[in-house]
PDB file of C-alpha atoms in Angstrom:
ATOM      1  CA  GLN U 272    -124.761  57.938 110.598  1.00 77.00           C
ATOM      2  CA  VAL U 273    -121.129  58.996 110.269  1.00 84.00           C
ATOM      3  CA  GLN U 274    -119.294  61.124 112.827  1.00 93.00           C
ATOM      4  CA  LEU U 275    -116.940  63.690 111.341  1.00 96.00           C
ATOM      5  CA  VAL U 276    -114.205  65.546 113.226  1.00 97.00           C
ATOM      6  CA  GLU U 277    -112.319  68.381 111.567  1.00 97.00           C
ATOM      7  CA  SER U 278    -108.892  69.629 112.621  1.00 98.00           C
ATOM      8  CA  GLY U 279    -106.104  71.844 111.365  1.00 98.00           C
ATOM      9  CA  GLY U 280    -107.702  75.257 111.541  1.00 98.00           C
ATOM     10  CA  ASP U 281    -105.465  78.104 112.689  1.00 97.00           C
ATOM     11  CA  LEU U 282    -104.597  81.773 112.332  1.00 98.00           C
ATOM     12  CA  VAL U 283    -102.225  82.422 109.432  1.00 98.00           C
ATOM     13  CA  GLN U 284    -100.974  85.389 107.459  1.00 98.00           C
ATOM     14  CA  ALA U 285    -102.138  86.067 103.953  1.00 98.00           C
ATOM     15  CA  GLY U 286    -100.172  83.992 101.485  1.00 98.00           C
ATOM     16  CA  GLY U 287     -99.722  81.186 103.973  1.00 98.00           C
ATOM     17  CA  SER U 288    -100.901  77.588 103.880  1.00 98.00           C
ATOM     18  CA  LEU U 289    -102.950  75.250 106.027  1.00 98.00           C
ATOM     19  CA  ARG U 290    -104.001  71.636 105.756  1.00 98.00           C
ATOM     20  CA  LEU U 291    -107.361  70.668 107.164  1.00 98.00           C
ATOM     21  CA  SER U 292    -108.207  67.094 108.040  1.00 98.00           C
ATOM     22  CA  CYS U 293    -111.556  65.424 108.593  1.00 98.00           C
ATOM     23  CA  ALA U 294    -111.613  62.048 110.298  1.00 97.00           C
ATOM     24  CA  ALA U 295    -114.714  59.935 109.814  1.00 95.00           C
ATOM     25  CA  SER U 296    -116.060  57.056 111.836  1.00 92.00           C
ATOM     26  CA  GLY U 297    -117.922  54.150 110.330  1.00 77.00           C
ATOM     27  CA  ARG U 298    -117.269  51.583 107.670  1.00 71.00           C
ATOM     28  CA  THR U 299    -119.109  53.348 104.858  1.00 83.00           C
ATOM     29  CA  PHE U 300    -116.685  56.253 104.417  1.00 87.00           C
ATOM     30  CA  SER U 301    -115.307  54.966 101.131  1.00 88.00           C
ATOM     31  CA  SER U 302    -118.789  54.557  99.633  1.00 91.00           C
ATOM     32  CA  TYR U 303    -119.639  58.254  99.546  1.00 94.00           C
ATOM     33  CA  ALA U 304    -118.384  61.534  98.213  1.00 96.00           C
ATOM     34  CA  MET U 305    -117.021  64.011 100.732  1.00 97.00           C
ATOM     35  CA  GLY U 306    -117.142  67.766 100.702  1.00 98.00           C
ATOM     36  CA  TRP U 307    -115.745  70.845 102.368  1.00 98.00           C
ATOM     37  CA  PHE U 308    -117.886  73.898 102.994  1.00 98.00           C
ATOM     38  CA  ARG U 309    -117.238  77.149 104.831  1.00 98.00           C
ATOM     39  CA  GLN U 310    -119.237  79.807 106.596  1.00 98.00           C
ATOM     40  CA  ALA U 311    -118.036  83.305 107.349  1.00 97.00           C
ATOM     41  CA  PRO U 312    -119.730  85.507 109.967  1.00 93.00           C
ATOM     42  CA  GLY U 313    -122.997  86.883 108.674  1.00 95.00           C
ATOM     43  CA  LYS U 314    -122.847  84.814 105.502  1.00 96.00           C
ATOM     44  CA  GLU U 315    -124.460  81.626 104.311  1.00 96.00           C
ATOM     45  CA  ARG U 316    -122.569  78.354 104.216  1.00 96.00           C
ATOM     46  CA  GLU U 317    -120.858  77.952 100.862  1.00 97.00           C
ATOM     47  CA  PHE U 318    -119.347  75.096  98.918  1.00 98.00           C
ATOM     48  CA  VAL U 319    -115.557  74.870  98.774  1.00 98.00           C
ATOM     49  CA  ALA U 320    -114.614  71.489  97.298  1.00 98.00           C
ATOM     50  CA  SER U 321    -115.823  67.920  96.897  1.00 98.00           C
ATOM     51  CA  ILE U 322    -114.296  64.595  96.026  1.00 98.00           C
ATOM     52  CA  SER U 323    -115.955  61.458  94.700  1.00 97.00           C
ATOM     53  CA  TRP U 324    -115.978  58.174  96.577  1.00 95.00           C
ATOM     54  CA  SER U 325    -112.848  56.885  94.813  1.00 95.00           C
ATOM     55  CA  GLY U 326    -111.026  60.195  94.753  1.00 94.00           C
ATOM     56  CA  ALA U 327    -110.997  60.213  90.949  1.00 96.00           C
ATOM     57  CA  THR U 328    -113.201  63.281  90.557  1.00 97.00           C
ATOM     58  CA  THR U 329    -112.951  66.613  92.329  1.00 97.00           C
ATOM     59  CA  TYR U 330    -114.900  69.855  92.135  1.00 97.00           C
ATOM     60  CA  TYR U 331    -113.968  73.305  93.401  1.00 98.00           C
ATOM     61  CA  ALA U 332    -115.613  76.643  93.925  1.00 98.00           C
ATOM     62  CA  ASP U 333    -114.246  79.228  91.527  1.00 98.00           C
ATOM     63  CA  SER U 334    -112.973  81.269  94.462  1.00 97.00           C
ATOM     64  CA  VAL U 335    -110.544  78.534  95.551  1.00 98.00           C
ATOM     65  CA  LYS U 336    -109.695  76.845  92.270  1.00 98.00           C
ATOM     66  CA  GLY U 337    -105.940  76.643  91.778  1.00 98.00           C
ATOM     67  CA  ARG U 338    -105.246  77.359  95.456  1.00 98.00           C
ATOM     68  CA  PHE U 339    -107.023  74.552  97.344  1.00 98.00           C
ATOM     69  CA  THR U 340    -106.726  70.806  96.835  1.00 98.00           C
ATOM     70  CA  ILE U 341    -109.083  68.194  98.227  1.00 98.00           C
ATOM     71  CA  SER U 342    -107.922  64.609  98.696  1.00 98.00           C
ATOM     72  CA  ARG U 343    -108.928  61.509 100.611  1.00 97.00           C
ATOM     73  CA  ASP U 344    -107.375  58.412 102.111  1.00 96.00           C
ATOM     74  CA  ASN U 345    -110.040  55.734 102.327  1.00 94.00           C
ATOM     75  CA  ALA U 346    -107.742  53.429 104.297  1.00 94.00           C
ATOM     76  CA  LYS U 347    -107.590  56.095 107.018  1.00 95.00           C
ATOM     77  CA  ASN U 348    -111.204  57.281 106.690  1.00 95.00           C
ATOM     78  CA  THR U 349    -109.880  60.808 106.270  1.00 97.00           C
ATOM     79  CA  VAL U 350    -110.427  63.642 103.833  1.00 98.00           C
ATOM     80  CA  TYR U 351    -108.043  66.579 103.519  1.00 98.00           C
ATOM     81  CA  LEU U 352    -108.134  70.132 102.272  1.00 98.00           C
ATOM     82  CA  GLN U 353    -104.767  71.648 101.394  1.00 98.00           C
ATOM     83  CA  MET U 354    -105.112  75.417 101.293  1.00 98.00           C
ATOM     84  CA  ASN U 355    -102.360  77.506  99.733  1.00 98.00           C
ATOM     85  CA  SER U 356    -102.049  81.228  98.977  1.00 98.00           C
ATOM     86  CA  LEU U 357    -104.613  82.002 101.633  1.00 98.00           C
ATOM     87  CA  LYS U 358    -106.449  85.304 101.508  1.00 98.00           C
ATOM     88  CA  PRO U 359    -108.283  87.237 104.230  1.00 97.00           C
ATOM     89  CA  GLU U 360    -111.552  86.401 102.464  1.00 97.00           C
ATOM     90  CA  ASP U 361    -110.890  82.722 103.140  1.00 98.00           C
ATOM     91  CA  THR U 362    -111.532  83.403 106.827  1.00 98.00           C
ATOM     92  CA  ALA U 363    -114.426  81.186 107.946  1.00 98.00           C
ATOM     93  CA  VAL U 364    -115.413  78.104 109.860  1.00 98.00           C
ATOM     94  CA  TYR U 365    -114.690  75.134 107.619  1.00 98.00           C
ATOM     95  CA  TYR U 366    -116.930  72.071 107.720  1.00 98.00           C
ATOM     96  CA  CYS U 367    -116.548  68.665 106.180  1.00 97.00           C
ATOM     97  CA  ALA U 368    -119.592  66.695 105.160  1.00 97.00           C
ATOM     98  CA  ARG U 369    -120.493  63.254 103.872  1.00 95.00           C
ATOM     99  CA  GLY U 370    -122.321  63.114 100.599  1.00 94.00           C
ATOM    100  CA  THR U 371    -125.563  61.280  99.998  1.00 91.00           C
ATOM    101  CA  SER U 372    -124.085  59.605  96.927  1.00 91.00           C
ATOM    102  CA  ARG U 373    -120.772  58.603  95.436  1.00 92.00           C
ATOM    103  CA  ARG U 374    -120.591  61.788  93.400  1.00 91.00           C
ATOM    104  CA  SER U 375    -122.189  64.550  95.454  1.00 91.00           C
ATOM    105  CA  ARG U 376    -121.053  67.946  94.276  1.00 93.00           C
ATOM    106  CA  GLY U 377    -121.751  71.487  95.489  1.00 92.00           C
ATOM    107  CA  ALA U 378    -125.230  71.696  96.949  1.00 92.00           C
ATOM    108  CA  THR U 379    -125.659  71.459 100.719  1.00 91.00           C
ATOM    109  CA  ASN U 380    -128.684  69.185 100.269  1.00 92.00           C
ATOM    110  CA  GLU U 381    -126.373  66.623  98.686  1.00 94.00           C
ATOM    111  CA  TYR U 382    -124.783  66.068 102.113  1.00 95.00           C
ATOM    112  CA  ASP U 383    -126.346  64.632 105.229  1.00 91.00           C
ATOM    113  CA  ASP U 384    -123.636  64.304 107.899  1.00 93.00           C
ATOM    114  CA  TRP U 385    -121.665  67.328 109.028  1.00 96.00           C
ATOM    115  CA  GLY U 386    -118.750  67.940 111.358  1.00 96.00           C
ATOM    116  CA  GLN U 387    -118.575  70.640 114.019  1.00 97.00           C
ATOM    117  CA  GLY U 388    -116.200  72.802 112.018  1.00 97.00           C
ATOM    118  CA  THR U 389    -112.712  74.224 112.427  1.00 98.00           C
ATOM    119  CA  GLN U 390    -111.849  77.921 112.407  1.00 98.00           C
ATOM    120  CA  VAL U 391    -109.544  79.307 109.734  1.00 98.00           C
ATOM    121  CA  SER U 392    -108.486  82.928 110.145  1.00 98.00           C
ATOM    122  CA  VAL U 393    -106.292  84.726 107.624  1.00 98.00           C
ATOM    123  CA  SER U 394    -104.759  88.066 108.582  1.00 97.00           C
ATOM    124  CA  SER U 395    -103.777  90.682 106.036  1.00 94.00           C
TER     125      SER U 395
END
């Protein structure tokens, strides 16, 4: 099992930027895809972005494409989510998760270890 700890959430104004980080424990970090998901109050958890084990392949939800960038540093066991041009509808708790394979994509059942989440709030 991998322990995941997210950080970087904050309250920002619309149009602003944030960078989320997710630090992972364990030696198998580089063997699996990683993903970011988010959950707003009263809504289901939704896919945001994923990155393959090597970092060569990334996937994004349509709602964040062109604004968010996922990246990873396998030497530091860390995955990042750079969020630009933030909108009030991006307000949610953001979770990172470890994939069950090297190329997990957007389904929650493709991930089996989850962090506790970090709050992102965007004011209008």
